mmCIF file of C-alpha atoms and ligand atoms in Angstrom:
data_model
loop_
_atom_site.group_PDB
_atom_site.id
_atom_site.type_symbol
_atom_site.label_atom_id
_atom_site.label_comp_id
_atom_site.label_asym_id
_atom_site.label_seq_id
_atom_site.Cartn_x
_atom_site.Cartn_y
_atom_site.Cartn_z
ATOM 1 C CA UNK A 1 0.000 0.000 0.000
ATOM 2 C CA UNK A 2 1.460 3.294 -1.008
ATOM 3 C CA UNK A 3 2.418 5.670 1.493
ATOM 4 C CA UNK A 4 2.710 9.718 0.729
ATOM 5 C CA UNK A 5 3.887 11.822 3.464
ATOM 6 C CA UNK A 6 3.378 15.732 3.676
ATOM 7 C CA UNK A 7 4.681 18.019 6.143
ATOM 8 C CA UNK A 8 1.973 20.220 7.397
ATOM 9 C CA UNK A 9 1.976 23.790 6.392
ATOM 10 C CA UNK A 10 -0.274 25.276 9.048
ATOM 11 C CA UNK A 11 0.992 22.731 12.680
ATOM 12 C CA UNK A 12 4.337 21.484 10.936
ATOM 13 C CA UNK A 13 3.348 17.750 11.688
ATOM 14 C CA UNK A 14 4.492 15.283 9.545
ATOM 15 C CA UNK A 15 1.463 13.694 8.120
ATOM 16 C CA UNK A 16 1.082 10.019 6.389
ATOM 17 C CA UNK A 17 -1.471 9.244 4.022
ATOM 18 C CA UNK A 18 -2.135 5.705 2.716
ATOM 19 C CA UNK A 19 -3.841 5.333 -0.150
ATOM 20 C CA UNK A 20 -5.127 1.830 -1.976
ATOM 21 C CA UNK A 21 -3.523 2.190 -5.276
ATOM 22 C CA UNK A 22 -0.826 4.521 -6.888
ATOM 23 C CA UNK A 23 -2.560 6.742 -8.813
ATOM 24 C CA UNK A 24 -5.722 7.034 -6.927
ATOM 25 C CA UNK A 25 -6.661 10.504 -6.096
ATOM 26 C CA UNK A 26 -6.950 11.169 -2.222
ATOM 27 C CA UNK A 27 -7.669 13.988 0.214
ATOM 28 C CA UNK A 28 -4.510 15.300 1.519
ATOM 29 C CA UNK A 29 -6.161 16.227 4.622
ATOM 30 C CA UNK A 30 -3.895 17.149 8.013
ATOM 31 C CA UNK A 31 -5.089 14.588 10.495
ATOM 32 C CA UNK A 32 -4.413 16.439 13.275
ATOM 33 C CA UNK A 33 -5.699 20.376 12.380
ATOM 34 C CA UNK A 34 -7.132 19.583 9.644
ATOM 35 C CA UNK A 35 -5.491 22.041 7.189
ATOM 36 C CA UNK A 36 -4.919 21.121 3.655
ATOM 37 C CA UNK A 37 -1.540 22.954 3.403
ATOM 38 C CA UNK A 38 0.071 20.140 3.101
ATOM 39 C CA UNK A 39 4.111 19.764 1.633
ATOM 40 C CA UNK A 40 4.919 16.561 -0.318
ATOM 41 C CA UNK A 41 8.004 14.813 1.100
ATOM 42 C CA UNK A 42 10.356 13.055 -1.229
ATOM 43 C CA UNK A 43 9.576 9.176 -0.060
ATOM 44 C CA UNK A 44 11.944 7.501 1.893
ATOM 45 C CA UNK A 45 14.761 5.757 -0.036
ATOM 46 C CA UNK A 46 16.739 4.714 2.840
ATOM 47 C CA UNK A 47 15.314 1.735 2.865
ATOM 48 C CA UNK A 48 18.198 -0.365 1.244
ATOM 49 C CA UNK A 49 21.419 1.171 2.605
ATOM 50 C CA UNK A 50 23.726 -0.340 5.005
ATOM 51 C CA UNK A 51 24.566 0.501 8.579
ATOM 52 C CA UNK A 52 27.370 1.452 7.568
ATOM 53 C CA UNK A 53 26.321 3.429 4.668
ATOM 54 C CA UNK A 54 24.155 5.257 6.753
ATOM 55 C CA UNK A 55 26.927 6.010 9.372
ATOM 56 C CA UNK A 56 29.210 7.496 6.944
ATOM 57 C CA UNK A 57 26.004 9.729 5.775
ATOM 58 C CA UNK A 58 25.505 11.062 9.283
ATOM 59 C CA UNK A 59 26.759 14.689 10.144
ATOM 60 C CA UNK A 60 27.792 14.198 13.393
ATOM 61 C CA UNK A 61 27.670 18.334 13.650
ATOM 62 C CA UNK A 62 24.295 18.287 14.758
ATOM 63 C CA UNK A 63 22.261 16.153 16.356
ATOM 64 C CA UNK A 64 19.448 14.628 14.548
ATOM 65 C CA UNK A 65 16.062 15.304 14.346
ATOM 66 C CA UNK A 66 12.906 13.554 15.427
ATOM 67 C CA UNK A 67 12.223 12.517 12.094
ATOM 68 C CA UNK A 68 15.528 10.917 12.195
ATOM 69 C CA UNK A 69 14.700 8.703 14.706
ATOM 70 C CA UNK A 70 11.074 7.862 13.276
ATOM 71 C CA UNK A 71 13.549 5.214 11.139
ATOM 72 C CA UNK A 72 14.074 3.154 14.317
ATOM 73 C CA UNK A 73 17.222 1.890 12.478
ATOM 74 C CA UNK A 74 18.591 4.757 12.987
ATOM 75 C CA UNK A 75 18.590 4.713 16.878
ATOM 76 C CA UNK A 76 21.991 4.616 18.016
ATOM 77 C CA UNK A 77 23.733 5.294 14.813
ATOM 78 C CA UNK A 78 24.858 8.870 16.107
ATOM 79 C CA UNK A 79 26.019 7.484 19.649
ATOM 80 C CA UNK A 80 28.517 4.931 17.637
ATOM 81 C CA UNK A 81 29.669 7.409 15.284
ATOM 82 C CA UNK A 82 30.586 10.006 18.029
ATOM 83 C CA UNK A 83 32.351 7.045 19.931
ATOM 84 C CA UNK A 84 34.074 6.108 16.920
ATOM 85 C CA UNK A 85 35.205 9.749 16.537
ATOM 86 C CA UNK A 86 36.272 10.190 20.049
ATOM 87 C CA UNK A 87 38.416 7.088 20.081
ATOM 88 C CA UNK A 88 36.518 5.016 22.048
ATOM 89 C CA UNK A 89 35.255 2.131 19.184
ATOM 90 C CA UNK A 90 36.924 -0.748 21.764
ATOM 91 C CA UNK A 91 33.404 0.111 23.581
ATOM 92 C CA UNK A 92 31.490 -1.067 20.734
ATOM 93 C CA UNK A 93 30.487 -4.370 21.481
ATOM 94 C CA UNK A 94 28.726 -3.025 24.644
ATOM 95 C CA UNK A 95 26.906 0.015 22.376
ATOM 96 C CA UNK A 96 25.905 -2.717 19.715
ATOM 97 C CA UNK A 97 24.179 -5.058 22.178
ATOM 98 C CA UNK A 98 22.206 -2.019 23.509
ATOM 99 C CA UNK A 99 21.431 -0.293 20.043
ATOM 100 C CA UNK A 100 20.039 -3.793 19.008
ATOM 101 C CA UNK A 101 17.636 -3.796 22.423
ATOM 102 C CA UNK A 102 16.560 -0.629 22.186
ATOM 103 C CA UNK A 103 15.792 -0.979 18.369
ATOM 104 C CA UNK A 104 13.859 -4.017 19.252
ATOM 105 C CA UNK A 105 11.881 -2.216 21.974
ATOM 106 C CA UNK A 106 13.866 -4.592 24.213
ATOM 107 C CA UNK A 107 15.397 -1.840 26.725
ATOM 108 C CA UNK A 108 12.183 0.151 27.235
ATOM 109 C CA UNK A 109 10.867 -3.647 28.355
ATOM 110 C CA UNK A 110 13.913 -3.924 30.878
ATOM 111 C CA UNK A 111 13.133 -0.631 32.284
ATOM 112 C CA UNK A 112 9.536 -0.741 32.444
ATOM 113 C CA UNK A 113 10.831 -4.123 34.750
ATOM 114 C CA UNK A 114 13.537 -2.302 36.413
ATOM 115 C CA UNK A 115 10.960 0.278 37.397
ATOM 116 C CA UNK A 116 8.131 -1.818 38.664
ATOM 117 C CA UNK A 117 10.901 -3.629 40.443
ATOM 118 C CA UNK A 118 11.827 -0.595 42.573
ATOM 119 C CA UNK A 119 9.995 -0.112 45.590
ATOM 120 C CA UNK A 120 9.335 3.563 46.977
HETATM 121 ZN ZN1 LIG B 1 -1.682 20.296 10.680
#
């Protein structure tokens, strides 16, 4: 199912529309003010590249934005490559095992434990 994705003129939210067929016309409709101001965003194409591919993309500069992290590959990625930059890559087997539970929604789980755990 295709997926178009605008960036809202009048709140600034990034909105996704899903539509049966390409082709098929559709009401690109803000779904959460309702404004029809809505900004076509070029579609994803990110969905092929390596880790490592996207690593050597990232600008290490700046941190990322929220729509960064909306690719939940992408969790982590700036962590490692500041490591890597500040000399501190022996770390990495630690960072991977971590990355890989929090992409997997593992960490919030051992948290959410770790928390409920915890008596007050
Ligand atoms: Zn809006």
């Amino acid at each position: 199912m295709p997926i178009y994705e605008f960036r809202c003129g009048n709140c600034r939210r990034r909105v996704e529309i899903f539509t049966r067929s390409i082709g098929q016309p559709f009401d690109a409709v803000c779904d959460s003010c309702g404004s029809t101001e809505l900004r076509r965003l070029m579609p994803r194409v990110a969905v092929h590249r390596s880790e490592a591919d996207r690593l050597a993309e990232l600008d290490t500069s700046r941190m990322p934005g929220d729509d960064y992290y909306r690719d939940s590959r992408n969790i982590g990625l700036y962590a490692k490559k500041r490591m890597a930059e500040l000399g501190m890559s022996d770390l990495m087997p630690q960072i991977d095992e971590i990355v890989e539970k929090g992409r997997s929604g593992e960490l919030l789980k051992e948290y959410a434990a770790a928390a409920e755990s915890r008596e007050f």
